Coordinates of C-alpha atoms in Angstrom, one line a residue:
M1 CA 0.0 0.0 0.0
T2 CA 1.3 3.6 -0.9
T3 CA 2.0 5.6 2.1
S4 CA 1.2 9.3 2.4
S5 CA 4.8 10.1 2.2
E6 CA 5.3 8.1 -0.8
Q7 CA 2.3 9.6 -2.7
M8 CA 3.6 13.1 -2.0
R9 CA 7.0 12.1 -3.3
T10 CA 5.6 11.0 -6.5
W11 CA 3.9 14.5 -6.9
N12 CA 6.3 16.4 -9.3
G13 CA 4.3 19.7 -9.2
P14 CA 4.5 22.6 -6.9
A15 CA 5.1 22.0 -3.2
L16 CA 2.1 24.1 -2.4
L17 CA -0.3 21.2 -3.4
T18 CA 1.5 18.5 -1.3
F19 CA -0.8 19.0 1.6
G20 CA -4.3 20.6 2.3
F21 CA -2.9 23.1 4.8
R22 CA -0.7 24.6 2.3
P23 CA -2.8 26.4 -0.3
F24 CA -5.8 27.0 2.1
F25 CA -3.9 28.4 5.0
L26 CA -1.9 30.7 2.7
G27 CA -5.2 31.7 0.9
A28 CA -6.9 32.3 4.4
G29 CA -4.1 34.6 5.5
L30 CA -4.1 36.6 2.4
W31 CA -7.8 36.9 2.1
A32 CA -8.1 38.0 5.9
A33 CA -5.8 40.8 5.4
S34 CA -7.2 41.8 1.9
A35 CA -10.8 41.5 2.8
M36 CA -10.3 43.9 5.7
T37 CA -8.3 46.2 3.7
L38 CA -11.2 46.4 1.2
W39 CA -13.7 46.8 4.2
L40 CA -12.1 49.8 5.6
L41 CA -11.9 51.4 2.2
M42 CA -15.5 50.7 1.7
L43 CA -16.4 52.2 5.0
S44 CA -14.3 55.4 4.2
G45 CA -16.1 55.6 0.8
A46 CA -12.7 55.0 -1.1
A47 CA -13.7 51.8 -2.7
E48 CA -16.7 50.1 -3.9
L49 CA -17.2 46.4 -5.0
P50 CA -19.7 45.4 -7.8
T51 CA -21.2 42.8 -5.4
R52 CA -24.8 42.3 -4.6
F53 CA -24.1 42.3 -1.0
D54 CA -24.3 45.6 0.8
P55 CA -21.0 46.5 2.6
I56 CA -22.5 45.4 6.1
T57 CA -23.5 42.0 4.6
W58 CA -20.4 41.3 2.5
H59 CA -17.9 41.9 5.4
P60 CA -19.2 39.1 7.8
H61 CA -19.9 36.7 4.9
E62 CA -16.5 36.8 3.6
F63 CA -14.8 36.5 7.1
L64 CA -17.1 33.7 8.2
F65 CA -17.8 31.6 5.1
G66 CA -14.9 32.9 3.0
Y67 CA -11.8 33.1 5.5
L68 CA -13.0 30.4 8.0
G69 CA -14.2 28.2 5.1
A70 CA -10.6 28.1 3.9
V71 CA -9.1 27.4 7.3
I72 CA -11.7 24.5 7.8
A73 CA -10.6 23.0 4.4
G74 CA -6.9 23.2 5.1
F75 CA -7.4 21.7 8.7
L76 CA -9.6 18.9 7.6
L77 CA -7.7 17.9 4.6
T78 CA -4.6 17.7 6.5
A79 CA -6.1 16.0 9.8
V80 CA -8.5 13.5 8.0
P81 CA -5.5 11.3 6.8
N82 CA -4.3 11.1 10.5
W83 CA -7.9 10.2 11.7
T84 CA -8.4 7.5 8.9
G85 CA -5.2 6.3 8.1
R86 CA -5.9 7.0 4.4
L87 CA -3.9 9.0 1.8
P88 CA -4.3 12.8 1.8
V89 CA -5.6 14.8 -1.1
V90 CA -2.6 16.0 -3.1
G91 CA -1.7 17.3 -6.4
W92 CA -4.4 18.7 -8.9
P93 CA -7.5 17.4 -7.0
L94 CA -6.2 19.5 -4.2
G95 CA -5.6 22.4 -6.4
I96 CA -9.1 22.2 -8.0
L97 CA -10.6 22.4 -4.4
F98 CA -8.5 25.4 -3.9
L99 CA -9.5 27.1 -7.2
L100 CA -13.1 26.4 -6.4
W101 CA -12.6 28.4 -3.2
V102 CA -10.8 31.2 -5.1
I103 CA -13.8 31.3 -7.7
G104 CA -16.3 31.6 -4.7
R105 CA -14.4 34.8 -3.6
I106 CA -14.3 36.3 -7.1
A107 CA -18.0 35.5 -7.8
I108 CA -19.2 37.3 -4.8
A109 CA -16.9 40.3 -5.4
V110 CA -18.3 40.9 -9.0
A111 CA -21.8 39.3 -8.3
I112 CA -23.5 42.2 -10.0
Y113 CA -22.6 41.0 -13.3
L114 CA -23.6 37.4 -12.7
P115 CA -26.9 35.7 -12.0
V116 CA -27.7 35.4 -8.5
W117 CA -28.0 31.5 -8.4
S118 CA -24.6 31.1 -10.3
V119 CA -23.0 33.3 -7.5
A120 CA -24.4 31.0 -4.8
L121 CA -23.4 28.0 -6.7
A122 CA -19.9 29.2 -7.1
D123 CA -19.4 30.0 -3.5
L124 CA -20.9 26.6 -2.2
A125 CA -19.0 24.6 -4.7
M126 CA -15.9 24.0 -2.5
P127 CA -17.6 23.4 0.8
V128 CA -19.9 20.9 -0.9
A129 CA -17.0 19.1 -2.6
L130 CA -15.3 19.1 0.8
V131 CA -18.4 17.4 2.5
G132 CA -18.1 14.7 -0.3
V133 CA -14.4 14.2 0.2
L134 CA -14.8 14.0 4.0
T135 CA -17.6 11.7 3.7
R136 CA -15.9 9.5 1.6
E137 CA -12.8 9.3 3.8
I138 CA -14.9 8.7 7.0
V139 CA -17.0 6.1 5.6
T140 CA -14.2 4.2 3.7
G141 CA -11.9 4.3 6.8
K142 CA -14.8 3.4 9.2
N143 CA -13.8 6.4 11.3
W144 CA -17.1 6.7 12.8
R145 CA -15.9 8.9 15.8
N146 CA -15.6 12.0 13.5
L147 CA -19.2 11.8 11.9
I148 CA -19.6 14.7 14.3
V149 CA -17.2 16.8 12.4
L150 CA -18.8 15.8 9.1
G151 CA -22.1 17.0 10.7
M152 CA -20.8 20.4 11.8
L153 CA -19.2 20.9 8.2
I154 CA -22.7 20.1 6.6
A155 CA -24.3 22.5 9.1
F156 CA -21.7 25.2 8.3
T157 CA -22.4 24.7 4.3
L158 CA -26.1 24.9 4.9
A159 CA -25.8 27.9 6.8
N160 CA -23.9 29.5 4.0
A161 CA -26.8 28.6 1.5
T162 CA -29.3 30.1 3.9
F163 CA -27.2 33.4 4.0
H164 CA -27.3 33.5 0.1
W165 CA -31.3 32.7 0.0
Q166 CA -31.8 35.4 2.7
A167 CA -29.7 38.0 0.8
A168 CA -31.4 37.2 -2.5
T169 CA -34.9 37.6 -1.1
G170 CA -33.9 41.0 0.4
A171 CA -33.6 40.0 4.2
F172 CA -30.8 41.5 6.2
A173 CA -28.5 38.4 6.0
A174 CA -25.7 40.0 8.1
G175 CA -28.1 39.9 11.2
D176 CA -30.4 36.7 10.3
L177 CA -30.4 33.1 10.6
G178 CA -27.8 32.0 8.1
L179 CA -25.0 34.1 9.7
R180 CA -25.9 33.0 13.3
A181 CA -26.2 29.2 12.1
G182 CA -22.7 29.6 10.3
L183 CA -21.2 31.2 13.4
G184 CA -22.7 28.5 15.8
A185 CA -21.2 25.8 13.6
G186 CA -17.9 27.5 13.6
I187 CA -18.0 28.0 17.4
M188 CA -19.1 24.3 17.8
M189 CA -16.2 23.1 15.8
I190 CA -13.8 25.2 18.0
A191 CA -15.3 23.5 21.0
V192 CA -15.0 19.9 19.8
I193 CA -11.8 20.2 18.0
G194 CA -10.3 22.5 20.4
G195 CA -11.2 20.0 23.2
R196 CA -9.1 17.4 21.4
I197 CA -6.0 19.4 20.5
I198 CA -5.4 21.9 23.3
P199 CA -5.1 19.4 26.1
S200 CA -3.2 17.2 24.0
F201 CA -0.6 19.7 22.9
T202 CA -0.4 21.3 26.1
R203 CA 0.3 17.9 27.8
N204 CA 3.1 17.1 25.3
W205 CA 4.7 20.3 26.0
L206 CA 4.5 20.0 29.8
V207 CA 5.8 16.4 29.7
K208 CA 8.8 17.5 27.8
R209 CA 9.6 20.0 30.6
R210 CA 9.1 17.4 33.3
E211 CA 6.1 19.2 34.6
T212 CA 3.8 17.5 36.8
R213 CA 0.9 19.7 36.7
L214 CA -0.8 18.2 33.6
P215 CA -4.1 19.1 31.9
T216 CA -7.1 16.8 32.6
P217 CA -7.3 14.4 29.7
P218 CA -9.8 15.3 26.9
M219 CA -13.4 14.2 26.5
Q220 CA -14.2 13.4 30.1
R221 CA -17.9 13.4 31.5
F222 CA -17.6 17.1 32.3
D223 CA -16.4 17.9 28.6
R224 CA -19.3 16.1 27.2
A225 CA -21.6 17.8 29.6
A226 CA -20.2 21.2 28.6
L227 CA -20.5 20.4 24.9
L228 CA -24.0 19.5 25.2
I229 CA -24.9 22.6 27.1
L230 CA -23.0 24.7 24.3
L231 CA -24.9 23.0 21.6
V232 CA -28.4 23.6 23.2
A233 CA -27.3 27.4 24.0
L234 CA -26.3 27.7 20.3
L235 CA -29.5 26.3 19.0
F236 CA -31.6 28.5 21.1
W237 CA -29.5 31.5 20.0
V238 CA -29.7 30.7 16.2
V239 CA -33.4 30.5 16.5
S240 CA -34.3 33.2 19.0
P241 CA -31.1 35.5 19.7
E242 CA -32.7 38.1 22.0
S243 CA -34.8 35.7 24.1
L244 CA -33.9 35.5 27.9
I245 CA -33.9 31.7 27.6
S246 CA -31.4 32.0 25.0
G247 CA -29.4 34.5 27.2
A248 CA -29.5 32.3 30.3
I249 CA -28.3 29.2 28.5
L250 CA -25.3 31.2 26.8
I251 CA -24.3 32.3 30.3
A252 CA -24.3 28.6 31.5
A253 CA -22.3 27.6 28.5
G254 CA -19.8 30.5 29.2
V255 CA -19.3 29.4 32.7
T256 CA -18.8 25.6 31.9
H257 CA -16.4 26.3 29.1
A258 CA -14.4 28.6 31.2
I259 CA -14.1 25.9 33.8
R260 CA -13.3 23.4 31.0
L261 CA -10.5 25.9 29.8
V262 CA -9.0 26.0 33.3
R263 CA -8.8 22.3 33.5
W264 CA -6.3 22.3 30.7
A265 CA -3.4 23.9 32.7
G266 CA -2.8 26.8 30.4
R267 CA -1.4 28.8 33.2
H268 CA 1.6 26.6 33.1
T269 CA 2.6 27.3 29.4
L270 CA 3.1 31.2 29.4
S271 CA 6.7 30.7 28.5
E272 CA 5.8 29.3 25.2
P273 CA 3.2 31.5 23.1
L274 CA 2.7 28.6 20.7
V275 CA 1.1 26.7 23.3
W276 CA -0.7 29.5 25.4
V277 CA -2.2 31.1 22.3
L278 CA -4.4 28.1 22.0
H279 CA -5.7 28.7 25.4
A280 CA -6.0 32.4 24.8
G281 CA -8.1 31.7 21.5
Y282 CA -10.3 29.3 23.3
A283 CA -11.0 31.8 26.1
F284 CA -12.8 33.9 23.8
L285 CA -15.4 31.1 23.3
P286 CA -16.7 31.4 27.0
L287 CA -16.1 35.0 27.1
G288 CA -18.3 35.4 23.8
A289 CA -21.0 33.2 25.3
L290 CA -21.2 35.4 28.3
A291 CA -21.1 38.5 26.4
L292 CA -24.0 37.3 24.2
G293 CA -25.9 36.1 27.1
F294 CA -25.6 39.3 29.1
S295 CA -26.4 41.4 26.1
T296 CA -29.8 39.7 26.0
F297 CA -30.4 41.0 29.8
W298 CA -28.7 44.5 29.4
P299 CA -28.8 45.3 25.5
G300 CA -28.2 49.0 26.5
L301 CA -24.8 48.1 28.0
L302 CA -23.6 45.8 25.2
T303 CA -25.2 45.2 21.7
Q304 CA -25.5 41.7 20.2
A305 CA -23.1 42.9 17.3
A306 CA -20.5 43.9 19.8
A307 CA -20.8 40.7 21.6
Q308 CA -21.1 38.5 18.5
H309 CA -17.5 39.9 17.4
V310 CA -15.9 38.3 20.6
W311 CA -16.7 35.0 18.9
M312 CA -16.2 36.3 15.3
A313 CA -12.9 37.9 15.7
G314 CA -11.8 36.3 19.1
A315 CA -12.5 32.7 19.1
I316 CA -12.5 32.1 15.6
G317 CA -9.9 34.6 14.5
L318 CA -7.2 34.0 17.2
M319 CA -8.1 30.1 17.4
T320 CA -7.6 29.8 13.6
L321 CA -4.3 31.9 13.6
A322 CA -2.9 29.7 16.5
V323 CA -3.8 26.5 14.5
M324 CA -2.3 27.8 11.2
T325 CA 1.0 28.7 12.7
R326 CA 1.4 25.6 14.7
A327 CA 0.2 23.3 12.0
T328 CA 2.5 25.0 9.5
L329 CA 5.6 24.8 11.8
G330 CA 5.1 21.2 12.4
H331 CA 4.1 20.1 9.0
T332 CA 7.1 21.9 7.4
G333 CA 9.6 20.4 9.6
Q334 CA 10.3 23.7 11.7
T335 CA 10.9 23.8 15.5
L336 CA 7.7 24.2 17.3
T337 CA 8.3 27.6 19.1
A338 CA 7.1 30.9 18.5
G339 CA 9.5 33.5 17.3
T340 CA 9.4 37.3 17.8
G341 CA 7.2 37.6 14.7
T342 CA 4.8 35.0 15.6
R343 CA 4.4 36.6 19.1
T344 CA 3.9 39.9 17.3
I345 CA 1.0 38.7 15.0
Y346 CA -0.7 37.0 18.1
L347 CA -0.6 40.3 20.0
G348 CA -1.9 42.2 17.1
L349 CA -4.7 40.0 16.7
I350 CA -5.7 40.3 20.4
G351 CA -5.4 43.9 20.2
A352 CA -7.9 43.9 17.2
V353 CA -10.4 42.0 19.2
L354 CA -10.2 44.3 22.1
A355 CA -10.5 47.4 20.1
R356 CA -13.6 45.9 18.4
L357 CA -15.1 45.1 21.9
I358 CA -14.3 48.5 23.3
A359 CA -15.9 50.2 20.2
G360 CA -19.3 48.3 21.2
L361 CA -19.0 49.8 24.6
A362 CA -17.9 53.3 23.7
P363 CA -20.0 54.4 20.7
G364 CA -18.6 57.8 20.8
A365 CA -15.1 56.5 19.7
A366 CA -16.3 53.7 17.7
G367 CA -15.0 55.0 14.3
A368 CA -11.4 55.3 15.5
L369 CA -11.6 52.0 17.3
Y370 CA -13.0 50.3 14.2
A371 CA -10.0 51.5 12.3
I372 CA -7.4 50.5 14.9
S373 CA -9.1 47.0 15.1
G374 CA -9.1 46.7 11.2
L375 CA -5.4 47.8 10.9
C376 CA -4.3 45.4 13.8
W377 CA -6.2 42.5 12.1
I378 CA -4.4 43.4 8.7
A379 CA -1.2 43.5 10.4
A380 CA -1.7 40.1 12.1
F381 CA -2.7 38.3 8.9
G382 CA -0.5 40.0 6.4
G383 CA 2.2 39.1 9.1
F384 CA 1.0 35.5 9.0
A385 CA 1.3 35.6 5.1
I386 CA 4.9 37.3 5.1
L387 CA 6.2 35.2 7.8
Y388 CA 4.7 31.8 6.9
G389 CA 4.0 32.1 3.2
P390 CA 7.6 31.0 2.3
L391 CA 7.3 27.7 4.4
L392 CA 3.8 26.9 2.8
V393 CA 5.1 27.2 -0.8
R394 CA 8.5 25.3 -0.2
P395 CA 9.1 21.5 0.4
R396 CA 9.1 20.2 3.9
I397 CA 12.7 20.3 5.6
T398 CA 13.8 16.7 5.9
T399 CA 16.6 15.5 8.1

């Protein structure tokens, strides 16, 4: 049987197509920085895209379904071979998947020149194909444990389709069911997958340093209960975001996931940013749940939009940046430690999240804080593309 290494060695094309994380992480980093640049220009009136989405609708769609969609694809195409023991998607099939994602971004940007249905189909082509690939791998490899990941990916894809349908029918898609369902699916992915990798990576790092204070093993009874509470909270929030019942369950989810995070011993990892950033990224999950929960009880103090950005920019933004940096270093044969540049982009993204949250609490200074948040975001993801782009396009270092 051909091994993954043998299959990759037989590929004579660009190194960019030797593993799923390479094109999709690079594309995600470049798009995150570019889309935010376009967003700031649109806000200032200096630029206008020929898209059918209004600027307020285009912005969350391209971050959630555009950027996060690419990160999900890169992560799953890299992780699934490890889960199933089957071969990774490499070469031109991988290139076609990435090209479908790029076509989706272009179609939305110039949607005014295209039929509405063709834009939706172009944007949905990559995630639908990814669902097909993941289904084949899980079923063929009999890896039933990860059917939950497939379910979350399907929910994420259906949410994107709903977003397109709502935008086409004149609804405010940026604040409606499709966006909330997509965000909920993304947060659930972080809770499930983060609950596997964060305690595992933390334990490995602490054991190497002969540390006796180790994280609680993943997926204990408490973890399963916390995930169930979060799932119920997300379902209520997606359907009825302003109800007090949703707020109460979101607060319960925030508390249980804060406790879950404490059990992973992140306080002992502060000397290695590559590890503690995973804990920092996950911390925005319970913080976002608490913020959204409190916003239902005290909407005058904190708006849902501001609270929602704790999840959008904080949990998703920082967690994905943490995963992309770590996976790129590990899979390209680099030392698993964060250099000065990596630490800087982490801090830049945290600054972007905090500035956006403060903007929601201080409307008088919102304009300046939006700009600061956007510039910090651009610096973080532009920095990722500059620092990690060369690693993603070059062959893996072999010793």
